[in-house]
Amino acid sequence: MRVLAVENYGGTGLGQLGEALLEAKASIDYIRPHSTGELPDTGREYDAMVVLGGGQNALDDSGSPHFPKLLDMIREFESDNKAVLGICLGSQLIARAFGGDNKIGGHNEFGWQDVSVTDAAAADPVFHVLPEIFPIFQWHDDSFTLPPQATLLATGAKVANQAYRVGRAVYATQFHFEADRKLVSQWNETFADAVNRLDPDWLAKYPGLASEKGPRADAAGAALARAWIATI
């Protein structure tokens, strides 16, 4: 199993998704087009692709000139019936690739928030593993409308479109299910200035929130990671 992981922004990482991929004996090619500007000419040598998050918006082709080619690769994988996973910015790029509208700004969520699965999740090969309501880590300001052919799988009180599927195995999550407590703690340090701007009290609240919300969020994220890997 060979998986292409696309880092769109420095310091993000695969978190517990990476651990689940290694557990499944996957070979991971981790690339950073945000710094190199390079993507593979084709995705045909890969079995699946993960598109990670980032601070830029999904329409920022000038700041992220690899976006148009990445959109083509997302569509290529879907056409070849291969698994794709988009997280946060990745979910917004998938929406753009398949005809959804990107909503820039005004949809801020940060920290652990409750998300609910939809009725369609019960029959979904990935999302059926999740409880009806679960906490999960969020960090975004943008959102999107669903592509015409998408199936909504999870929703939230503030931002409705939290997760969806296109075709057999193109999955997109607005939330960061890869971000277990270990990765969130790293982000607290790596992105300290951004965290402080979003919530000046975050670091003081963090130990209590991590203890209260973290175990259930980590469990949901790990289950989701393993279920998605099973679609590859």
Short mmCIF file of the C-alpha atoms (twelve columns), coordinates in Angstrom:
data_MODEL
# 
_entry.id   MODEL 
# 
loop_
_atom_site.group_PDB 
_atom_site.id 
_atom_site.type_symbol 
_atom_site.label_atom_id 
_atom_site.label_alt_id 
_atom_site.label_comp_id 
_atom_site.label_asym_id 
_atom_site.label_seq_id 
_atom_site.Cartn_x 
_atom_site.Cartn_y 
_atom_site.Cartn_z 
_atom_site.pdbx_PDB_model_num 
ATOM 1   C CA . MET A 1   0.000   0.000  0.000   1 
ATOM 2   C CA . ARG A 2   1.602   3.248  -1.131  1 
ATOM 3   C CA . VAL A 3   0.112   6.533  0.080   1 
ATOM 4   C CA . LEU A 4   0.904   10.066 -1.069  1 
ATOM 5   C CA . ALA A 5   0.638   12.618 1.765   1 
ATOM 6   C CA . VAL A 6   0.493   16.260 0.642   1 
ATOM 7   C CA . GLU A 7   1.532   18.838 3.244   1 
ATOM 8   C CA . ASN A 8   0.134   22.233 2.230   1 
ATOM 9   C CA . TYR A 9   1.516   24.158 5.223   1 
ATOM 10  C CA . GLY A 10  4.620   23.630 7.312   1 
ATOM 11  C CA . GLY A 11  4.345   21.918 10.682  1 
ATOM 12  C CA . THR A 12  0.968   20.232 10.249  1 
ATOM 13  C CA . GLY A 13  1.808   16.512 10.237  1 
ATOM 14  C CA . LEU A 14  -0.207  13.302 9.960   1 
ATOM 15  C CA . GLY A 15  -0.681  12.744 13.696  1 
ATOM 16  C CA . GLN A 16  -2.574  9.595  14.571  1 
ATOM 17  C CA . LEU A 17  -3.520  9.087  10.921  1 
ATOM 18  C CA . GLY A 18  0.177   8.514  10.237  1 
ATOM 19  C CA . GLU A 19  0.356   6.038  13.106  1 
ATOM 20  C CA . ALA A 20  -2.618  4.126  11.692  1 
ATOM 21  C CA . LEU A 21  -1.047  4.053  8.229   1 
ATOM 22  C CA . LEU A 22  2.192   2.630  9.628   1 
ATOM 23  C CA . GLU A 23  0.161   0.126  11.638  1 
ATOM 24  C CA . ALA A 24  -1.354  -0.988 8.318   1 
ATOM 25  C CA . LYS A 25  2.150   -1.378 6.814   1 
ATOM 26  C CA . ALA A 26  1.633   1.490  4.390   1 
ATOM 27  C CA . SER A 27  4.507   3.170  2.606   1 
ATOM 28  C CA . ILE A 28  4.053   6.945  2.935   1 
ATOM 29  C CA . ASP A 29  5.546   9.445  0.491   1 
ATOM 30  C CA . TYR A 30  5.339   12.763 2.373   1 
ATOM 31  C CA . ILE A 31  5.751   15.775 0.093   1 
ATOM 32  C CA . ARG A 32  5.785   19.522 0.804   1 
ATOM 33  C CA . PRO A 33  4.708   21.435 -2.317  1 
ATOM 34  C CA . HIS A 34  4.158   24.560 -0.190  1 
ATOM 35  C CA . SER A 35  7.951   24.861 -0.028  1 
ATOM 36  C CA . THR A 36  9.123   22.993 -3.142  1 
ATOM 37  C CA . GLY A 37  6.250   23.842 -5.493  1 
ATOM 38  C CA . GLU A 38  6.420   20.281 -6.769  1 
ATOM 39  C CA . LEU A 39  3.811   17.533 -7.121  1 
ATOM 40  C CA . PRO A 40  4.210   14.202 -8.892  1 
ATOM 41  C CA . ASP A 41  3.419   14.240 -12.601 1 
ATOM 42  C CA . THR A 42  0.740   11.644 -11.934 1 
ATOM 43  C CA . GLY A 43  -0.733  9.775  -9.014  1 
ATOM 44  C CA . ARG A 44  -0.943  6.469  -10.819 1 
ATOM 45  C CA . GLU A 45  1.823   4.842  -8.778  1 
ATOM 46  C CA . TYR A 46  -0.077  5.519  -5.537  1 
ATOM 47  C CA . ASP A 47  -2.971  3.643  -3.977  1 
ATOM 48  C CA . ALA A 48  -4.307  6.616  -2.004  1 
ATOM 49  C CA . MET A 49  -3.713  10.295 -1.284  1 
ATOM 50  C CA . VAL A 50  -4.041  12.418 1.852   1 
ATOM 51  C CA . VAL A 51  -4.411  16.205 1.438   1 
ATOM 52  C CA . LEU A 52  -3.621  17.999 4.691   1 
ATOM 53  C CA . GLY A 53  -4.669  21.364 6.091   1 
ATOM 54  C CA . GLY A 54  -3.090  24.799 6.146   1 
ATOM 55  C CA . GLY A 55  -3.486  28.457 6.953   1 
ATOM 56  C CA . GLN A 56  -4.146  29.568 3.380   1 
ATOM 57  C CA . ASN A 57  -7.568  29.454 1.756   1 
ATOM 58  C CA . ALA A 58  -8.594  26.986 -0.936  1 
ATOM 59  C CA . LEU A 59  -8.770  29.681 -3.646  1 
ATOM 60  C CA . ASP A 60  -5.255  31.013 -3.029  1 
ATOM 61  C CA . ASP A 61  -3.653  29.846 -6.272  1 
ATOM 62  C CA . SER A 62  -1.247  32.797 -6.291  1 
ATOM 63  C CA . GLY A 63  0.131   31.977 -2.849  1 
ATOM 64  C CA . SER A 64  -0.106  28.220 -3.430  1 
ATOM 65  C CA . PRO A 65  0.549   27.707 -7.137  1 
ATOM 66  C CA . HIS A 66  0.461   23.929 -6.732  1 
ATOM 67  C CA . PHE A 67  -3.302  24.050 -6.040  1 
ATOM 68  C CA . PRO A 68  -4.550  23.709 -9.670  1 
ATOM 69  C CA . LYS A 69  -2.425  20.613 -10.266 1 
ATOM 70  C CA . LEU A 70  -3.481  19.213 -6.884  1 
ATOM 71  C CA . LEU A 71  -7.139  19.644 -7.876  1 
ATOM 72  C CA . ASP A 72  -6.435  17.691 -11.055 1 
ATOM 73  C CA . MET A 73  -4.800  14.924 -9.024  1 
ATOM 74  C CA . ILE A 74  -7.794  14.717 -6.682  1 
ATOM 75  C CA . ARG A 75  -10.077 14.266 -9.678  1 
ATOM 76  C CA . GLU A 76  -7.641  11.751 -11.206 1 
ATOM 77  C CA . PHE A 77  -7.673  9.607  -8.061  1 
ATOM 78  C CA . GLU A 78  -11.474 9.658  -7.935  1 
ATOM 79  C CA . SER A 79  -11.704 8.739  -11.616 1 
ATOM 80  C CA . ASP A 80  -9.356  5.806  -10.973 1 
ATOM 81  C CA . ASN A 81  -11.524 4.714  -8.005  1 
ATOM 82  C CA . LYS A 82  -8.688  5.353  -5.542  1 
ATOM 83  C CA . ALA A 83  -9.044  6.557  -1.976  1 
ATOM 84  C CA . VAL A 84  -8.537  10.243 -1.167  1 
ATOM 85  C CA . LEU A 85  -8.726  11.947 2.208   1 
ATOM 86  C CA . GLY A 86  -8.872  15.709 2.630   1 
ATOM 87  C CA . ILE A 87  -8.565  17.297 6.067   1 
ATOM 88  C CA . CYS A 88  -9.533  20.930 6.806   1 
ATOM 89  C CA . LEU A 89  -8.013  22.849 3.871   1 
ATOM 90  C CA . GLY A 90  -7.913  19.473 2.127   1 
ATOM 91  C CA . SER A 91  -11.686 19.145 2.491   1 
ATOM 92  C CA . GLN A 92  -12.124 22.638 1.055   1 
ATOM 93  C CA . LEU A 93  -9.909  21.763 -1.922  1 
ATOM 94  C CA . ILE A 94  -11.927 18.596 -2.566  1 
ATOM 95  C CA . ALA A 95  -15.097 20.685 -2.497  1 
ATOM 96  C CA . ARG A 96  -13.549 23.023 -5.056  1 
ATOM 97  C CA . ALA A 97  -12.382 20.095 -7.218  1 
ATOM 98  C CA . PHE A 98  -15.909 18.726 -7.535  1 
ATOM 99  C CA . GLY A 99  -17.938 21.908 -7.934  1 
ATOM 100 C CA . GLY A 100 -18.606 23.145 -4.413  1 
ATOM 101 C CA . ASP A 101 -18.296 26.835 -3.515  1 
ATOM 102 C CA . ASN A 102 -15.572 27.933 -1.107  1 
ATOM 103 C CA . LYS A 103 -16.706 30.258 1.673   1 
ATOM 104 C CA . ILE A 104 -13.738 32.367 2.723   1 
ATOM 105 C CA . GLY A 105 -13.762 33.696 6.296   1 
ATOM 106 C CA . GLY A 106 -16.481 33.980 8.899   1 
ATOM 107 C CA . HIS A 107 -16.667 30.282 9.858   1 
ATOM 108 C CA . ASN A 108 -14.184 30.173 12.713  1 
ATOM 109 C CA . GLU A 109 -13.943 27.141 14.967  1 
ATOM 110 C CA . PHE A 110 -11.024 26.396 17.259  1 
ATOM 111 C CA . GLY A 111 -10.505 23.687 19.854  1 
ATOM 112 C CA . TRP A 112 -12.524 20.574 20.598  1 
ATOM 113 C CA . GLN A 113 -16.086 20.884 19.344  1 
ATOM 114 C CA . ASP A 114 -18.949 18.394 19.230  1 
ATOM 115 C CA . VAL A 115 -19.835 16.981 15.821  1 
ATOM 116 C CA . SER A 116 -22.828 14.775 14.947  1 
ATOM 117 C CA . VAL A 117 -23.011 12.104 12.270  1 
ATOM 118 C CA . THR A 118 -25.880 12.252 9.782   1 
ATOM 119 C CA . ASP A 119 -28.364 9.484  9.017   1 
ATOM 120 C CA . ALA A 120 -26.280 8.609  5.940   1 
ATOM 121 C CA . ALA A 121 -23.291 7.779  8.147   1 
ATOM 122 C CA . ALA A 122 -24.919 4.598  9.444   1 
ATOM 123 C CA . ALA A 123 -24.561 2.939  6.025   1 
ATOM 124 C CA . ASP A 124 -21.186 4.488  5.180   1 
ATOM 125 C CA . PRO A 125 -18.181 2.121  5.196   1 
ATOM 126 C CA . VAL A 126 -16.060 4.658  7.108   1 
ATOM 127 C CA . PHE A 127 -18.339 6.830  9.235   1 
ATOM 128 C CA . HIS A 128 -20.437 3.999  10.628  1 
ATOM 129 C CA . VAL A 129 -17.655 3.434  13.183  1 
ATOM 130 C CA . LEU A 130 -18.344 6.748  14.932  1 
ATOM 131 C CA . PRO A 131 -20.745 7.479  17.790  1 
ATOM 132 C CA . GLU A 132 -23.736 9.699  17.087  1 
ATOM 133 C CA . ILE A 133 -22.022 12.697 18.741  1 
ATOM 134 C CA . PHE A 134 -18.310 13.032 19.415  1 
ATOM 135 C CA . PRO A 135 -15.807 15.820 20.248  1 
ATOM 136 C CA . ILE A 136 -13.100 16.486 17.676  1 
ATOM 137 C CA . PHE A 137 -10.430 19.133 17.188  1 
ATOM 138 C CA . GLN A 138 -11.199 22.115 14.946  1 
ATOM 139 C CA . TRP A 139 -9.055  24.890 13.543  1 
ATOM 140 C CA . HIS A 140 -10.446 26.780 10.559  1 
ATOM 141 C CA . ASP A 141 -11.997 30.021 9.412   1 
ATOM 142 C CA . ASP A 142 -13.335 28.955 6.000   1 
ATOM 143 C CA . SER A 143 -16.039 26.576 4.860   1 
ATOM 144 C CA . PHE A 144 -17.693 25.368 1.636   1 
ATOM 145 C CA . THR A 145 -20.897 24.206 0.044   1 
ATOM 146 C CA . LEU A 146 -21.161 20.513 -0.736  1 
ATOM 147 C CA . PRO A 147 -20.314 19.409 -4.272  1 
ATOM 148 C CA . PRO A 148 -23.454 18.302 -6.154  1 
ATOM 149 C CA . GLN A 149 -22.577 14.605 -5.930  1 
ATOM 150 C CA . ALA A 150 -21.462 14.618 -2.281  1 
ATOM 151 C CA . THR A 151 -23.045 12.755 0.630   1 
ATOM 152 C CA . LEU A 152 -23.000 14.679 3.919   1 
ATOM 153 C CA . LEU A 153 -21.738 12.441 6.728   1 
ATOM 154 C CA . ALA A 154 -21.211 14.764 9.704   1 
ATOM 155 C CA . THR A 155 -22.488 18.160 10.773  1 
ATOM 156 C CA . GLY A 156 -21.948 20.742 13.514  1 
ATOM 157 C CA . ALA A 157 -23.920 23.430 15.304  1 
ATOM 158 C CA . LYS A 158 -21.856 26.328 13.946  1 
ATOM 159 C CA . VAL A 159 -20.545 24.918 10.652  1 
ATOM 160 C CA . ALA A 160 -22.950 22.510 8.991   1 
ATOM 161 C CA . ASN A 161 -20.678 20.794 6.467   1 
ATOM 162 C CA . GLN A 162 -18.218 18.874 8.629   1 
ATOM 163 C CA . ALA A 163 -17.604 15.711 6.592   1 
ATOM 164 C CA . TYR A 164 -18.701 14.241 3.287   1 
ATOM 165 C CA . ARG A 165 -17.934 11.604 0.677   1 
ATOM 166 C CA . VAL A 166 -17.686 11.862 -3.108  1 
ATOM 167 C CA . GLY A 167 -17.942 8.617  -5.067  1 
ATOM 168 C CA . ARG A 168 -16.669 5.428  -3.480  1 
ATOM 169 C CA . ALA A 169 -13.740 6.598  -1.408  1 
ATOM 170 C CA . VAL A 170 -13.056 10.335 -1.607  1 
ATOM 171 C CA . TYR A 171 -13.577 11.506 1.978   1 
ATOM 172 C CA . ALA A 172 -13.319 15.025 3.348   1 
ATOM 173 C CA . THR A 173 -13.405 16.271 6.947   1 
ATOM 174 C CA . GLN A 174 -13.456 19.903 7.976   1 
ATOM 175 C CA . PHE A 175 -12.331 18.807 11.432  1 
ATOM 176 C CA . HIS A 176 -8.851  17.593 12.348  1 
ATOM 177 C CA . PHE A 177 -9.402  13.984 13.367  1 
ATOM 178 C CA . GLU A 178 -5.671  13.324 12.853  1 
ATOM 179 C CA . ALA A 179 -4.946  15.783 15.678  1 
ATOM 180 C CA . ASP A 180 -4.725  13.701 18.824  1 
ATOM 181 C CA . ARG A 181 -3.581  15.324 22.048  1 
ATOM 182 C CA . LYS A 182 0.059   14.724 21.162  1 
ATOM 183 C CA . LEU A 183 -0.251  16.623 17.879  1 
ATOM 184 C CA . VAL A 184 -2.380  19.400 19.395  1 
ATOM 185 C CA . SER A 185 0.309   19.912 22.052  1 
ATOM 186 C CA . GLN A 186 2.888   20.232 19.280  1 
ATOM 187 C CA . TRP A 187 0.707   22.765 17.479  1 
ATOM 188 C CA . ASN A 188 0.421   24.768 20.703  1 
ATOM 189 C CA . GLU A 189 4.193   25.289 20.461  1 
ATOM 190 C CA . THR A 190 4.687   25.427 16.686  1 
ATOM 191 C CA . PHE A 191 1.857   27.899 16.122  1 
ATOM 192 C CA . ALA A 192 1.982   29.668 19.496  1 
ATOM 193 C CA . ASP A 193 1.393   33.169 18.103  1 
ATOM 194 C CA . ALA A 194 -1.607  32.076 16.041  1 
ATOM 195 C CA . VAL A 195 -3.066  30.176 18.994  1 
ATOM 196 C CA . ASN A 196 -2.726  33.229 21.231  1 
ATOM 197 C CA . ARG A 197 -4.491  35.431 18.670  1 
ATOM 198 C CA . LEU A 198 -7.384  32.980 18.426  1 
ATOM 199 C CA . ASP A 199 -7.766  32.414 22.155  1 
ATOM 200 C CA . PRO A 200 -5.454  34.185 24.622  1 
ATOM 201 C CA . ASP A 201 -6.664  31.845 27.393  1 
ATOM 202 C CA . TRP A 202 -6.155  28.640 25.396  1 
ATOM 203 C CA . LEU A 203 -2.926  27.481 27.024  1 
ATOM 204 C CA . ALA A 204 -4.375  28.012 30.494  1 
ATOM 205 C CA . LYS A 205 -7.516  26.064 29.579  1 
ATOM 206 C CA . TYR A 206 -5.714  23.406 27.594  1 
ATOM 207 C CA . PRO A 207 -4.887  20.841 30.321  1 
ATOM 208 C CA . GLY A 208 -8.483  20.707 31.508  1 
ATOM 209 C CA . LEU A 209 -9.945  20.571 28.004  1 
ATOM 210 C CA . ALA A 210 -7.441  17.926 26.931  1 
ATOM 211 C CA . SER A 211 -8.407  15.807 29.922  1 
ATOM 212 C CA . GLU A 212 -12.145 16.304 29.382  1 
ATOM 213 C CA . LYS A 213 -12.429 16.104 25.595  1 
ATOM 214 C CA . GLY A 214 -9.179  14.514 24.458  1 
ATOM 215 C CA . PRO A 215 -9.758  10.815 25.165  1 
ATOM 216 C CA . ARG A 216 -13.057 10.633 23.261  1 
ATOM 217 C CA . ALA A 217 -11.708 12.784 20.429  1 
ATOM 218 C CA . ASP A 218 -8.600  10.634 20.098  1 
ATOM 219 C CA . ALA A 219 -10.698 7.443  20.087  1 
ATOM 220 C CA . ALA A 220 -13.039 8.781  17.398  1 
ATOM 221 C CA . GLY A 221 -10.128 9.988  15.284  1 
ATOM 222 C CA . ALA A 222 -8.257  6.687  15.530  1 
ATOM 223 C CA . ALA A 223 -11.380 4.718  14.570  1 
ATOM 224 C CA . LEU A 224 -11.987 7.023  11.618  1 
ATOM 225 C CA . ALA A 225 -8.374  6.702  10.461  1 
ATOM 226 C CA . ARG A 226 -8.453  2.913  10.504  1 
ATOM 227 C CA . ALA A 227 -11.829 2.792  8.754   1 
ATOM 228 C CA . TRP A 228 -10.633 5.094  5.965   1 
ATOM 229 C CA . ILE A 229 -7.458  3.050  5.497   1 
ATOM 230 C CA . ALA A 230 -9.659  -0.019 4.970   1 
ATOM 231 C CA . THR A 231 -11.065 1.645  1.818   1 
ATOM 232 C CA . ILE A 232 -7.643  1.787  0.135   1 
# 
